[in-house]
Coordinates of N, CA and C and ligand atoms in Angstrom, one line a residue:
X1 N 107.7 101.3 88.4 CA 107.3 100.0 88.9 C 105.9 99.8 88.6
X2 N 105.5 98.5 88.6 CA 104.2 98.1 88.3 C 103.4 97.4 89.4
X3 N 102.4 98.0 89.9 CA 101.6 97.4 91.1 C 101.1 96.1 90.6
X4 N 100.9 95.1 91.5 CA 100.5 93.8 91.1 C 98.9 93.7 91.0
X5 N 98.2 94.5 91.8 CA 96.8 94.4 91.6 C 96.3 95.8 91.4
X6 N 95.3 96.0 90.7 CA 94.5 97.2 90.5 C 93.6 97.4 91.6
X7 N 93.3 98.8 91.9 CA 92.3 99.0 92.9 C 91.0 98.4 92.7
X8 N 90.4 98.0 93.7 CA 89.0 97.4 93.7 C 88.0 98.4 93.0
X9 N 87.2 98.0 91.9 CA 86.4 98.9 91.3 C 85.3 99.6 92.2
X10 N 85.1 99.0 93.4 CA 84.2 99.6 94.3 C 84.7 100.8 95.0
X11 N 86.1 101.0 95.0 CA 86.8 102.1 95.7 C 86.3 103.5 95.2
X12 N 86.3 103.7 93.8 CA 86.1 105.0 93.3 C 84.7 105.6 93.6
X13 N 83.6 104.8 93.3 CA 82.4 105.3 93.8 C 82.2 105.6 95.3
X14 N 82.9 104.8 96.1 CA 82.8 105.0 97.6 C 83.6 106.3 97.9
X15 N 84.8 106.5 97.3 CA 85.5 107.7 97.5 C 84.8 109.0 97.0
X16 N 84.1 108.9 95.8 CA 83.4 110.1 95.3 C 82.2 110.4 96.2
X17 N 81.6 109.3 96.7 CA 80.4 109.5 97.5 C 80.7 110.2 98.9
X18 N 82.0 109.9 99.3 CA 82.5 110.5 100.6 C 83.7 111.4 100.4
X19 N 83.6 112.3 99.4 CA 84.7 113.0 99.0 C 85.4 113.9 100.0
X20 N 84.5 114.5 100.9 CA 85.0 115.3 102.0 C 85.9 114.5 102.9
X21 N 85.4 113.4 103.2 CA 86.2 112.5 104.1 C 87.5 112.1 103.4
X22 N 87.4 111.9 102.1 CA 88.7 111.5 101.3 C 89.7 112.6 101.3
X23 N 89.2 113.9 101.2 CA 90.0 115.0 101.2 C 90.8 115.1 102.5
X24 N 90.3 115.0 103.6 CA 90.8 115.0 104.9 C 92.0 114.0 104.9
X25 N 91.7 112.8 104.5 CA 92.7 111.7 104.4 C 93.9 112.1 103.5
X26 N 93.5 112.7 102.4 CA 94.5 113.0 101.4 C 95.4 114.1 101.9
X27 N 94.9 115.0 102.7 CA 95.8 116.0 103.2 C 96.8 115.4 104.2
X28 N 96.3 114.5 105.1 CA 97.2 113.8 105.9 C 98.2 113.0 105.2
X29 N 97.9 112.4 104.1 CA 98.8 111.6 103.2 C 100.0 112.6 102.7
X30 N 99.6 113.8 102.1 CA 100.6 114.8 101.6 C 101.5 115.3 102.8
X31 N 100.9 115.5 103.9 CA 101.7 115.9 105.1 C 102.7 114.8 105.4
X32 N 102.3 113.5 105.5 CA 103.3 112.4 105.8 C 104.3 112.3 104.7
X33 N 103.9 112.5 103.4 CA 104.9 112.4 102.4 C 106.0 113.5 102.5
X34 N 105.6 114.7 103.0 CA 106.6 115.8 103.1 C 107.5 115.5 104.3
X35 N 106.9 115.0 105.4 CA 107.7 114.7 106.6 C 108.6 113.5 106.4
X36 N 108.1 112.6 105.5 CA 108.9 111.4 105.3 C 110.2 111.8 104.5
X37 N 110.0 112.7 103.5 CA 111.1 113.1 102.7 C 112.2 113.8 103.6
X38 N 111.8 114.5 104.6 CA 112.8 115.1 105.5 C 113.4 114.1 106.4
X39 N 112.6 113.1 106.8 CA 113.1 112.1 107.7 C 114.1 111.3 107.0
X40 N 113.9 111.0 105.6 CA 115.0 110.2 104.9 C 116.2 111.1 104.6
X41 N 116.0 112.3 104.5 CA 117.2 113.2 104.4 C 118.0 113.2 105.6
X42 N 117.3 113.2 106.8 CA 118.0 113.1 108.0 C 118.7 111.8 108.3
X43 N 118.0 110.7 107.8 CA 118.6 109.4 108.1 C 119.7 109.0 107.1
X44 N 119.6 109.4 105.9 CA 120.5 108.9 104.8 C 121.0 109.9 103.9
X45 N 121.8 110.9 104.5 CA 122.5 111.9 103.6 C 123.6 111.2 102.8
X46 N 123.9 109.9 103.1 CA 125.0 109.3 102.3 C 124.5 108.8 101.0
X47 N 123.3 108.7 100.7 CA 122.8 108.2 99.4 C 123.0 109.3 98.4
X48 N 123.8 109.0 97.3 CA 124.0 110.0 96.3 C 122.8 110.5 95.7
X49 N 122.7 111.9 95.7 CA 121.5 112.5 95.2 C 120.4 112.7 96.1
X50 N 120.4 112.0 97.2 CA 119.2 111.9 98.1 C 118.9 113.3 98.8
X51 N 120.0 113.9 99.4 CA 119.6 115.2 100.2 C 118.9 116.3 99.3
X52 N 119.5 116.5 98.1 CA 118.8 117.5 97.2 C 117.4 117.1 96.8
X53 N 117.4 115.8 96.4 CA 116.0 115.3 95.9 C 115.0 115.3 97.0
X54 N 115.4 115.0 98.3 CA 114.4 114.9 99.3 C 114.0 116.3 99.7
X55 N 114.9 117.3 99.7 CA 114.6 118.6 99.9 C 113.6 119.1 99.0
X56 N 113.8 118.8 97.7 CA 112.9 119.3 96.6 C 111.5 118.6 96.8
X57 N 111.6 117.2 97.2 CA 110.3 116.4 97.4 C 109.5 117.0 98.6
X58 N 110.2 117.3 99.6 CA 109.4 117.8 100.8 C 108.7 119.1 100.4
X59 N 109.4 120.0 99.6 CA 108.8 121.3 99.1 C 107.5 120.9 98.2
X60 N 107.7 119.9 97.3 CA 106.7 119.6 96.4 C 105.4 119.1 97.2
X61 N 105.7 118.1 98.2 CA 104.6 117.4 98.9 C 103.9 118.6 99.8
X62 N 104.7 119.5 100.3 CA 104.1 120.6 101.1 C 103.2 121.5 100.2
X63 N 103.6 121.6 99.0 CA 102.7 122.4 98.0 C 101.4 121.6 97.7
X64 N 101.6 120.3 97.7 CA 100.4 119.5 97.5 C 99.4 119.7 98.7
X65 N 100.1 119.5 99.9 CA 99.4 119.7 101.1 C 98.6 121.1 101.1
X66 N 99.3 122.1 100.8 CA 98.7 123.4 100.8 C 97.5 123.5 99.8
X67 N 97.6 122.8 98.7 CA 96.5 122.9 97.7 C 95.2 122.0 98.3
X68 N 95.5 120.9 98.9 CA 94.4 120.2 99.5 C 93.8 120.9 100.7
X69 N 94.6 121.5 101.5 CA 94.0 122.3 102.6 C 93.3 123.5 102.2
X70 N 93.6 124.1 101.0 CA 92.9 125.3 100.5 C 91.6 124.8 100.0
X71 N 91.6 123.7 99.3 CA 90.3 123.0 98.9 C 89.3 122.7 100.0
X72 N 90.0 122.1 101.1 CA 89.2 121.8 102.3 C 88.6 123.1 102.9
X73 N 89.3 124.2 102.9 CA 88.8 125.3 103.5 C 87.6 125.8 102.8
X74 N 87.7 125.8 101.3 CA 86.5 126.3 100.6 C 85.3 125.4 100.8
X75 N 85.5 124.2 101.3 CA 84.4 123.3 101.6 C 84.0 123.2 103.1
X76 N 84.6 124.1 103.9 CA 84.4 124.2 105.4 C 84.9 123.0 106.2
X77 N 86.0 122.3 105.7 CA 86.5 121.1 106.4 C 87.7 121.5 107.1
X78 N 87.8 120.8 108.3 CA 89.0 121.0 109.2 C 89.8 119.7 109.2
X79 N 91.2 120.0 109.4 CA 92.0 118.8 109.2 C 91.9 117.8 110.4
X80 N 91.9 118.3 111.6 CA 91.8 117.4 112.8 C 93.0 116.5 112.9
X81 N 93.0 115.5 113.9 CA 94.0 114.6 114.1 C 94.1 113.5 113.1
X82 N 95.3 113.0 112.8 CA 95.4 111.9 111.9 C 94.9 110.6 112.5
X83 N 94.0 110.0 112.0 CA 93.5 108.7 112.6 C 94.3 107.6 112.3
X84 N 95.4 107.8 111.5 CA 96.3 106.6 111.2 C 95.8 106.0 109.9
X85 N 96.8 105.3 109.3 CA 96.5 104.7 108.0 C 97.0 103.3 108.0
X86 N 96.0 102.4 108.0 CA 96.5 100.9 108.1 C 97.3 100.4 107.0
X87 N 97.1 101.1 105.8 CA 97.9 100.7 104.6 C 99.3 100.9 104.9
X88 N 99.6 102.2 105.3 CA 101.0 102.6 105.5 C 101.7 101.8 106.7
X89 N 100.9 101.7 107.7 CA 101.3 100.8 108.8 C 101.7 99.4 108.4
X90 N 100.8 98.8 107.6 CA 101.1 97.5 107.1 C 102.3 97.4 106.3
X91 N 102.6 98.4 105.5 CA 103.8 98.4 104.6 C 105.1 98.6 105.6
X92 N 104.9 99.5 106.5 CA 106.1 99.7 107.4 C 106.5 98.5 108.2
X93 N 105.5 97.6 108.4 CA 105.9 96.4 109.1 C 106.8 95.5 108.2
X94 N 106.9 95.7 106.9 CA 107.7 94.9 106.0 C 109.2 95.3 106.1
X95 N 109.4 96.6 106.7 CA 110.7 97.1 106.6 C 111.7 96.3 107.5
X96 N 112.8 95.8 107.0 CA 113.7 94.9 107.7 C 114.6 95.8 108.6
X97 N 115.4 95.1 109.5 CA 116.1 95.8 110.5 C 117.5 96.2 110.3
X98 N 118.3 95.3 109.6 CA 119.7 95.7 109.3 C 119.8 97.0 108.7
X99 N 120.9 97.7 108.9 CA 121.0 99.1 108.4 C 120.7 99.3 106.9
X100 N 121.6 98.4 106.1 CA 121.3 98.6 104.6 C 120.0 98.1 104.2
X101 N 119.4 97.1 104.8 CA 118.2 96.5 104.5 C 117.1 97.5 104.8
X102 N 117.3 98.2 105.9 CA 116.2 99.2 106.3 C 116.2 100.3 105.4
X103 N 117.4 100.7 105.0 CA 117.4 101.9 104.0 C 116.7 101.5 102.7
X104 N 117.1 100.4 102.2 CA 116.5 100.0 100.9 C 115.0 99.8 101.1
X105 N 114.6 99.2 102.2 CA 113.1 99.0 102.3 C 112.4 100.4 102.5
X106 N 113.0 101.2 103.2 CA 112.3 102.6 103.4 C 112.1 103.3 102.0
X107 N 113.2 103.2 101.2 CA 113.1 103.9 99.9 C 112.0 103.2 99.0
X108 N 112.0 101.8 99.1 CA 111.0 101.1 98.2 C 109.7 101.2 98.7
X109 N 109.4 101.2 100.1 CA 108.1 101.4 100.6 C 107.6 102.8 100.3
X110 N 108.4 103.7 100.4 CA 108.0 105.2 100.0 C 107.6 105.2 98.5
X111 N 108.3 104.5 97.7 CA 108.0 104.5 96.2 C 106.7 103.7 95.9
X112 N 106.4 102.6 96.7 CA 105.3 101.9 96.4 C 104.0 102.8 96.9
X113 N 104.2 103.4 98.1 CA 103.1 104.3 98.4 C 102.8 105.4 97.4
X114 N 103.8 106.0 96.8 CA 103.7 107.0 95.7 C 103.0 106.4 94.5
X115 N 103.3 105.1 94.2 CA 102.7 104.4 93.1 C 101.3 104.2 93.2
X116 N 100.9 103.7 94.4 CA 99.5 103.5 94.8 C 98.8 104.9 94.8
X117 N 99.3 105.9 95.3 CA 98.7 107.2 95.3 C 98.5 107.6 93.8
X118 N 99.5 107.5 93.0 CA 99.4 107.9 91.6 C 98.2 107.1 91.0
X119 N 98.1 105.8 91.2 CA 96.9 105.1 90.7 C 95.6 105.7 91.1
X120 N 95.5 105.9 92.4 CA 94.2 106.4 93.0 C 93.9 107.8 92.6
X121 N 94.9 108.6 92.7 CA 94.6 110.1 92.3 C 94.2 110.2 90.9
X122 N 94.8 109.3 90.0 CA 94.3 109.3 88.6 C 92.9 108.8 88.5
X123 N 92.6 107.8 89.2 CA 91.2 107.3 89.2 C 90.2 108.5 89.7
X124 N 90.6 109.2 90.6 CA 89.7 110.4 91.0 C 89.6 111.4 89.9
X125 N 90.9 111.7 89.4 CA 90.9 112.6 88.2 C 89.9 112.3 87.1
X126 N 89.9 111.0 86.8 CA 89.0 110.5 85.8 C 87.5 110.4 86.3
X127 N 87.3 110.2 87.6 CA 85.9 110.0 88.1 C 85.3 111.2 88.5
X128 N 85.9 112.3 88.9 CA 85.4 113.5 89.4 C 84.6 114.2 88.2
X129 N 83.6 115.0 88.5 CA 82.9 115.7 87.4 C 83.4 117.2 87.3
X130 N 83.7 117.8 88.5 CA 84.1 119.2 88.5 C 85.4 119.4 87.7
X131 N 85.4 120.3 86.6 CA 86.6 120.3 85.9 C 87.8 120.8 86.7
X132 N 87.6 121.8 87.6 CA 88.9 122.2 88.3 C 89.4 121.1 89.2
X133 N 88.5 120.3 89.8 CA 89.0 119.2 90.6 C 89.7 118.1 89.8
X134 N 89.1 117.9 88.6 CA 89.8 116.9 87.6 C 91.2 117.3 87.3
X135 N 91.3 118.6 87.0 CA 92.6 119.1 86.7 C 93.6 119.0 87.8
X136 N 93.1 119.4 89.1 CA 94.0 119.2 90.2 C 94.4 117.9 90.5
X137 N 93.5 116.9 90.4 CA 93.9 115.5 90.7 C 94.8 114.9 89.6
X138 N 94.6 115.3 88.4 CA 95.4 114.9 87.3 C 96.8 115.3 87.5
X139 N 97.0 116.6 87.9 CA 98.3 117.2 88.1 C 99.0 116.4 89.3
X140 N 98.2 116.3 90.4 CA 98.8 115.6 91.6 C 99.1 114.2 91.3
X141 N 98.4 113.4 90.4 CA 98.7 112.1 90.0 C 99.9 111.9 89.3
X142 N 100.2 112.9 88.3 CA 101.3 112.9 87.5 C 102.6 113.2 88.3
X143 N 102.4 114.0 89.4 CA 103.6 114.3 90.3 C 103.9 113.1 91.1
X144 N 102.9 112.3 91.6 CA 103.2 111.1 92.4 C 103.9 110.1 91.5
X145 N 103.6 110.0 90.3 CA 104.2 109.1 89.4 C 105.7 109.3 89.3
X146 N 106.1 110.6 89.2 CA 107.4 111.0 89.2 C 108.2 110.6 90.4
X147 N 107.4 110.7 91.6 CA 108.0 110.4 92.9 C 108.3 108.9 93.0
X148 N 107.5 108.1 92.5 CA 107.8 106.6 92.7 C 109.0 106.3 91.8
X149 N 109.1 106.9 90.7 CA 110.4 106.6 89.9 C 111.6 107.1 90.7
X150 N 111.5 108.3 91.3 CA 112.6 108.8 92.0 C 113.1 107.9 93.1
X151 N 112.2 107.4 93.9 CA 112.6 106.4 95.0 C 113.4 105.2 94.4
X152 N 112.9 104.7 93.3 CA 113.7 103.5 92.8 C 115.0 103.9 92.3
X153 N 115.1 105.1 91.6 CA 116.4 105.5 91.2 C 117.3 105.7 92.4
X154 N 116.8 106.4 93.4 CA 117.7 106.6 94.6 C 118.3 105.2 95.2
X155 N 117.3 104.3 95.2 CA 117.7 103.0 95.7 C 118.8 102.3 94.9
X156 N 118.7 102.6 93.7 CA 119.7 102.0 92.7 C 121.1 102.8 92.8
X157 N 121.1 104.0 93.3 CA 122.3 104.7 93.5 C 123.1 104.2 94.7
X158 N 122.5 103.4 95.5 CA 123.3 102.7 96.6 C 123.3 101.2 96.6
X159 N 122.4 100.6 96.0 CA 122.4 99.1 96.0 C 122.3 98.6 94.5
X160 N 123.0 97.4 94.2 CA 122.9 96.9 93.0 C 121.5 96.8 92.3
X161 N 121.3 97.1 91.1 CA 120.0 97.1 90.5 C 119.2 95.8 90.7
X162 N 120.0 94.7 90.6 CA 119.3 93.3 90.8 C 118.8 93.2 92.3
X163 N 119.5 93.6 93.2 CA 119.1 93.5 94.6 C 117.8 94.4 94.8
X164 N 117.9 95.6 94.2 CA 116.7 96.5 94.3 C 115.5 95.9 93.6
X165 N 115.6 95.4 92.5 CA 114.5 94.9 91.7 C 113.9 93.6 92.5
X166 N 114.8 92.8 93.0 CA 114.3 91.5 93.7 C 113.5 91.9 95.0
X167 N 114.0 92.8 95.7 CA 113.3 93.3 96.9 C 111.9 94.0 96.6
X168 N 112.1 94.8 95.4 CA 110.9 95.5 95.0 C 109.7 94.5 94.7
X169 N 110.2 93.3 94.0 CA 109.2 92.3 93.6 C 108.5 91.8 94.9
X170 N 109.3 91.5 95.9 CA 108.7 90.9 97.2 C 107.8 91.9 97.9
X171 N 108.2 93.2 97.9 CA 107.3 94.2 98.6 C 106.1 94.5 97.8
X172 N 106.2 94.4 96.5 CA 105.0 94.6 95.7 C 104.0 93.5 95.8
X173 N 104.5 92.3 96.0 CA 103.6 91.1 96.2 C 102.9 91.2 97.5
X174 N 103.7 91.8 98.5 CA 103.2 91.9 99.9 C 102.1 93.0 99.9
X175 N 102.4 94.1 99.1 CA 101.4 95.2 99.0 C 100.1 94.8 98.4
X176 N 100.2 93.9 97.4 CA 99.0 93.5 96.7 C 98.1 92.8 97.7
X177 N 98.6 91.9 98.6 CA 97.8 91.2 99.5 C 97.3 92.1 100.6
X178 N 98.2 93.0 101.0 CA 97.7 94.0 102.0 C 96.5 94.8 101.5
X179 N 96.6 95.4 100.4 CA 95.6 96.2 99.9 C 94.3 95.5 99.7
X180 N 94.4 94.3 99.2 CA 93.2 93.4 99.0 C 92.6 93.1 100.3
X181 N 93.3 93.0 101.4 CA 92.7 92.7 102.6 C 92.1 93.8 103.5
X182 N 92.4 95.0 103.1 CA 91.9 96.2 103.8 C 90.4 96.5 103.5
X183 N 89.7 97.0 104.5 CA 88.3 97.3 104.2 C 88.2 98.5 103.2
X184 N 87.1 98.7 102.5 CA 86.9 99.9 101.7 C 86.8 101.1 102.5
X185 N 87.6 102.0 102.2 CA 87.6 103.3 103.0 C 87.6 104.6 102.0
X186 N 87.0 105.7 102.4 CA 87.1 106.9 101.7 C 88.5 107.5 102.1
X187 N 89.6 106.9 101.6 CA 90.9 107.2 101.9 C 91.7 107.0 100.7
X188 N 92.9 107.6 100.6 CA 93.7 107.4 99.4 C 94.2 106.0 99.3
X189 N 94.5 105.4 100.4 CA 94.9 104.0 100.4 C 93.9 103.0 101.1
Ligands
FE2_1 FE1 102.1 114.4 96.9
FE2_2 FE1 104.5 112.1 96.2

């Protein structure tokens, strides 16, 4: 999928200047991605391919979480409570209520979050100076790109491709105005 707006160029310098804060938010994001994979597995075992893929995804996101936590430890940072993510909350409000609609929207919203994560982690990979951090972020960015494709593929395993594409278009347009309206934060989204 292609995001409709690129990240505000002021985000990267802000994130780099508050990298410790960003790391804590990033850990919470990976935790939520792992939890959401299991939640989708719980809610939609009927989607062809979904159970095995979500089990694999939960493991991958947990591995990302472990890497970020390890990095936090070396910097003396504690995880603390999740302050909440206005971006994810805004996207969740777009999820419709009918059973089929809700399923499709959950898959596509998860894909969009992966796609934005991919964009931002890649910006960090290019913007960081420490070689091992650059490597880590490039690796994570690549992984999130694979995840956004996975969610669209799973959606197309249960709904007609044209229905998926049309809804994705609507959600991507909404995501663009949501992200443009959020204040600049040292957060992944
Ligand atoms: Fe991840
Ligand atoms: Fe991911």
